[in-house]
Amino acid sequence: MNKSYKMIVLLYMLERGEAHWMDPITPGEMARFFHTYLTEKEYWKRKDFSDKGKLALWEWNEKTANEIEKLIIDMPMSKWSGVKGSMTRFEDGVFSLNVQVQDVEEQGLLYRWTKEICLYRLHAYFERGQ
């Protein structure tokens, strides 16, 4: 994981709870969460939002919201879903998981494991070199 973006998208999905985490989302729907997550701690903001093009994204406003949406579309949604064999899909502005789980017990297990892995990867990414 080069940046934390994929895991932040996944965390947003997981935050909707076990029953709805696999429901499709749009970049606009999660833009505020994405921005808040990356700017809530100063060293997180510096780590992922400090290159020349992203310094303008530190403060939330209407222009920032549009830029965050574009950022989410470009990376990670389009790139993640564009990989051959990806378990994600991004079509007509909607991002979804390309996974079908029928068994309720397996759904719960998949949710818990995915959340644990996601939180671990975000923690490892942001705490490394801090």
PDB file of C-alpha atoms in Angstrom:
ATOM      1  CA  MET A   1       0.000   0.000   0.000  1.00  0.00           C
ATOM      2  CA  ASN A   2       1.681   3.162  -1.224  1.00  0.00           C
ATOM      3  CA  LYS A   3      -0.775   5.470   0.474  1.00  0.00           C
ATOM      4  CA  SER A   4      -3.588   4.912   2.886  1.00  0.00           C
ATOM      5  CA  TYR A   5      -6.364   5.757   0.433  1.00  0.00           C
ATOM      6  CA  LYS A   6      -7.623   2.223  -0.260  1.00  0.00           C
ATOM      7  CA  MET A   7      -7.839   1.443   3.426  1.00  0.00           C
ATOM      8  CA  ILE A   8      -9.687   4.693   4.168  1.00  0.00           C
ATOM      9  CA  VAL A   9     -12.305   3.835   1.532  1.00  0.00           C
ATOM     10  CA  LEU A  10     -12.602   0.371   3.033  1.00  0.00           C
ATOM     11  CA  LEU A  11     -12.829   1.793   6.568  1.00  0.00           C
ATOM     12  CA  TYR A  12     -15.657   4.095   5.492  1.00  0.00           C
ATOM     13  CA  MET A  13     -17.503   1.098   4.128  1.00  0.00           C
ATOM     14  CA  LEU A  14     -16.880  -0.901   7.307  1.00  0.00           C
ATOM     15  CA  GLU A  15     -18.046   1.975   9.516  1.00  0.00           C
ATOM     16  CA  ARG A  16     -21.539   1.524   8.052  1.00  0.00           C
ATOM     17  CA  GLY A  17     -21.816  -1.722  10.032  1.00  0.00           C
ATOM     18  CA  GLU A  18     -21.891  -5.409   9.326  1.00  0.00           C
ATOM     19  CA  ALA A  19     -25.249  -5.340   7.536  1.00  0.00           C
ATOM     20  CA  HIS A  20     -24.320  -2.560   5.072  1.00  0.00           C
ATOM     21  CA  TRP A  21     -20.548  -2.498   4.693  1.00  0.00           C
ATOM     22  CA  MET A  22     -20.665  -4.202   1.297  1.00  0.00           C
ATOM     23  CA  ASP A  23     -23.282  -1.803  -0.114  1.00  0.00           C
ATOM     24  CA  PRO A  24     -22.078   0.345  -3.063  1.00  0.00           C
ATOM     25  CA  ILE A  25     -20.837   3.897  -2.396  1.00  0.00           C
ATOM     26  CA  THR A  26     -20.081   7.042  -4.354  1.00  0.00           C
ATOM     27  CA  PRO A  27     -17.001   9.247  -3.997  1.00  0.00           C
ATOM     28  CA  GLY A  28     -19.187  12.184  -2.928  1.00  0.00           C
ATOM     29  CA  GLU A  29     -20.831  10.141  -0.212  1.00  0.00           C
ATOM     30  CA  MET A  30     -17.517   9.460   1.470  1.00  0.00           C
ATOM     31  CA  ALA A  31     -15.533  12.615   0.643  1.00  0.00           C
ATOM     32  CA  ARG A  32     -16.065  14.294   4.021  1.00  0.00           C
ATOM     33  CA  PHE A  33     -15.074  11.111   5.924  1.00  0.00           C
ATOM     34  CA  PHE A  34     -11.986  10.713   3.728  1.00  0.00           C
ATOM     35  CA  HIS A  35     -10.888  14.301   4.306  1.00  0.00           C
ATOM     36  CA  THR A  36     -11.600  14.233   8.040  1.00  0.00           C
ATOM     37  CA  TYR A  37      -9.693  10.997   8.479  1.00  0.00           C
ATOM     38  CA  LEU A  38      -6.592  12.289   6.693  1.00  0.00           C
ATOM     39  CA  THR A  39      -6.565  15.656   8.443  1.00  0.00           C
ATOM     40  CA  GLU A  40      -7.572  14.766  12.003  1.00  0.00           C
ATOM     41  CA  LYS A  41      -3.972  14.209  13.144  1.00  0.00           C
ATOM     42  CA  GLU A  42      -1.241  16.604  12.095  1.00  0.00           C
ATOM     43  CA  TYR A  43       1.325  13.918  11.234  1.00  0.00           C
ATOM     44  CA  TRP A  44      -1.266  11.999   9.162  1.00  0.00           C
ATOM     45  CA  LYS A  45      -2.008  15.154   7.215  1.00  0.00           C
ATOM     46  CA  ARG A  46       1.694  15.793   6.641  1.00  0.00           C
ATOM     47  CA  LYS A  47       2.283  12.199   5.571  1.00  0.00           C
ATOM     48  CA  ASP A  48      -0.466  11.937   2.926  1.00  0.00           C
ATOM     49  CA  PHE A  49      -1.426  15.546   2.136  1.00  0.00           C
ATOM     50  CA  SER A  50       1.903  17.338   1.973  1.00  0.00           C
ATOM     51  CA  ASP A  51       2.886  17.171  -1.688  1.00  0.00           C
ATOM     52  CA  LYS A  52       2.475  20.290  -3.800  1.00  0.00           C
ATOM     53  CA  GLY A  53      -0.962  19.458  -5.203  1.00  0.00           C
ATOM     54  CA  LYS A  54      -2.519  18.427  -1.917  1.00  0.00           C
ATOM     55  CA  LEU A  55      -1.528  21.264   0.416  1.00  0.00           C
ATOM     56  CA  ALA A  56      -4.622  23.139  -0.754  1.00  0.00           C
ATOM     57  CA  LEU A  57      -6.792  20.294   0.546  1.00  0.00           C
ATOM     58  CA  TRP A  58      -6.006  20.818   4.229  1.00  0.00           C
ATOM     59  CA  GLU A  59      -9.098  22.964   4.912  1.00  0.00           C
ATOM     60  CA  TRP A  60     -12.585  21.668   4.089  1.00  0.00           C
ATOM     61  CA  ASN A  61     -14.715  23.826   1.807  1.00  0.00           C
ATOM     62  CA  GLU A  62     -16.763  23.397  -1.367  1.00  0.00           C
ATOM     63  CA  LYS A  63     -13.698  23.480  -3.632  1.00  0.00           C
ATOM     64  CA  THR A  64     -11.901  20.990  -1.389  1.00  0.00           C
ATOM     65  CA  ALA A  65     -14.935  18.695  -1.460  1.00  0.00           C
ATOM     66  CA  ASN A  66     -14.823  18.590  -5.271  1.00  0.00           C
ATOM     67  CA  GLU A  67     -11.062  17.968  -5.295  1.00  0.00           C
ATOM     68  CA  ILE A  68     -11.383  15.205  -2.700  1.00  0.00           C
ATOM     69  CA  GLU A  69     -14.061  13.531  -4.830  1.00  0.00           C
ATOM     70  CA  LYS A  70     -11.744  13.672  -7.865  1.00  0.00           C
ATOM     71  CA  LEU A  71      -8.890  12.289  -5.773  1.00  0.00           C
ATOM     72  CA  ILE A  72     -11.028   9.384  -4.543  1.00  0.00           C
ATOM     73  CA  ILE A  73     -12.163   8.623  -8.097  1.00  0.00           C
ATOM     74  CA  ASP A  74      -8.611   8.649  -9.436  1.00  0.00           C
ATOM     75  CA  MET A  75      -6.968   6.881  -6.533  1.00  0.00           C
ATOM     76  CA  PRO A  76      -8.122   4.561  -5.208  1.00  0.00           C
ATOM     77  CA  MET A  77     -11.476   3.754  -6.832  1.00  0.00           C
ATOM     78  CA  SER A  78     -10.502   3.740 -10.521  1.00  0.00           C
ATOM     79  CA  LYS A  79      -7.077   2.229 -10.047  1.00  0.00           C
ATOM     80  CA  TRP A  80      -8.212  -0.365  -7.500  1.00  0.00           C
ATOM     81  CA  SER A  81     -11.071  -1.572  -9.640  1.00  0.00           C
ATOM     82  CA  GLY A  82      -9.017  -1.391 -12.838  1.00  0.00           C
ATOM     83  CA  VAL A  83      -6.637  -4.147 -11.795  1.00  0.00           C
ATOM     84  CA  LYS A  84      -7.222  -7.452 -13.558  1.00  0.00           C
ATOM     85  CA  GLY A  85      -8.957  -9.870 -11.190  1.00  0.00           C
ATOM     86  CA  SER A  86      -9.915  -7.094  -8.766  1.00  0.00           C
ATOM     87  CA  MET A  87     -12.626  -7.797  -6.237  1.00  0.00           C
ATOM     88  CA  THR A  88     -13.868  -4.221  -6.648  1.00  0.00           C
ATOM     89  CA  ARG A  89     -15.813  -2.418  -9.350  1.00  0.00           C
ATOM     90  CA  PHE A  90     -16.143   1.282 -10.213  1.00  0.00           C
ATOM     91  CA  GLU A  91     -18.791   1.970 -12.848  1.00  0.00           C
ATOM     92  CA  ASP A  92     -20.986   5.010 -13.497  1.00  0.00           C
ATOM     93  CA  GLY A  93     -19.598   6.775 -10.435  1.00  0.00           C
ATOM     94  CA  VAL A  94     -20.415   3.927  -8.055  1.00  0.00           C
ATOM     95  CA  PHE A  95     -17.821   1.847  -6.218  1.00  0.00           C
ATOM     96  CA  SER A  96     -18.705  -1.650  -5.060  1.00  0.00           C
ATOM     97  CA  LEU A  97     -17.183  -4.884  -3.923  1.00  0.00           C
ATOM     98  CA  ASN A  98     -17.344  -7.704  -6.413  1.00  0.00           C
ATOM     99  CA  VAL A  99     -17.868 -10.358  -3.730  1.00  0.00           C
ATOM    100  CA  GLN A 100     -20.879 -12.534  -3.008  1.00  0.00           C
ATOM    101  CA  VAL A 101     -21.283 -14.160   0.396  1.00  0.00           C
ATOM    102  CA  GLN A 102     -24.530 -16.015   1.042  1.00  0.00           C
ATOM    103  CA  ASP A 103     -23.955 -17.574   4.450  1.00  0.00           C
ATOM    104  CA  VAL A 104     -24.788 -15.167   7.316  1.00  0.00           C
ATOM    105  CA  GLU A 105     -22.081 -16.617   9.546  1.00  0.00           C
ATOM    106  CA  GLU A 106     -19.481 -16.194   6.792  1.00  0.00           C
ATOM    107  CA  GLN A 107     -20.654 -12.603   6.220  1.00  0.00           C
ATOM    108  CA  GLY A 108     -20.012 -11.776   9.865  1.00  0.00           C
ATOM    109  CA  LEU A 109     -16.619 -13.433   9.808  1.00  0.00           C
ATOM    110  CA  LEU A 110     -15.617 -11.635   6.598  1.00  0.00           C
ATOM    111  CA  TYR A 111     -16.691  -8.303   8.115  1.00  0.00           C
ATOM    112  CA  ARG A 112     -14.701  -8.832  11.322  1.00  0.00           C
ATOM    113  CA  TRP A 113     -11.553 -10.056   9.557  1.00  0.00           C
ATOM    114  CA  THR A 114     -11.696  -7.268   6.991  1.00  0.00           C
ATOM    115  CA  LYS A 115     -12.109  -4.630   9.707  1.00  0.00           C
ATOM    116  CA  GLU A 116      -9.223  -6.031  11.756  1.00  0.00           C
ATOM    117  CA  ILE A 117      -6.934  -6.102   8.715  1.00  0.00           C
ATOM    118  CA  CYS A 118      -7.995  -2.620   7.616  1.00  0.00           C
ATOM    119  CA  LEU A 119      -7.391  -1.090  11.056  1.00  0.00           C
ATOM    120  CA  TYR A 120      -4.047  -2.856  11.361  1.00  0.00           C
ATOM    121  CA  ARG A 121      -2.870  -1.661   7.933  1.00  0.00           C
ATOM    122  CA  LEU A 122      -3.899   1.934   8.652  1.00  0.00           C
ATOM    123  CA  HIS A 123      -2.173   1.816  12.029  1.00  0.00           C
ATOM    124  CA  ALA A 124       1.001   0.318  10.562  1.00  0.00           C
ATOM    125  CA  TYR A 125       1.041   2.842   7.707  1.00  0.00           C
ATOM    126  CA  PHE A 126       0.578   5.967   9.823  1.00  0.00           C
ATOM    127  CA  GLU A 127       2.631   4.949  12.835  1.00  0.00           C
ATOM    128  CA  ARG A 128       5.657   3.826  10.816  1.00  0.00           C
ATOM    129  CA  GLY A 129       8.301   6.557  10.839  1.00  0.00           C
ATOM    130  CA  GLN A 130       6.221   8.927  12.949  1.00  0.00           C
TER     131      GLN A 130
END
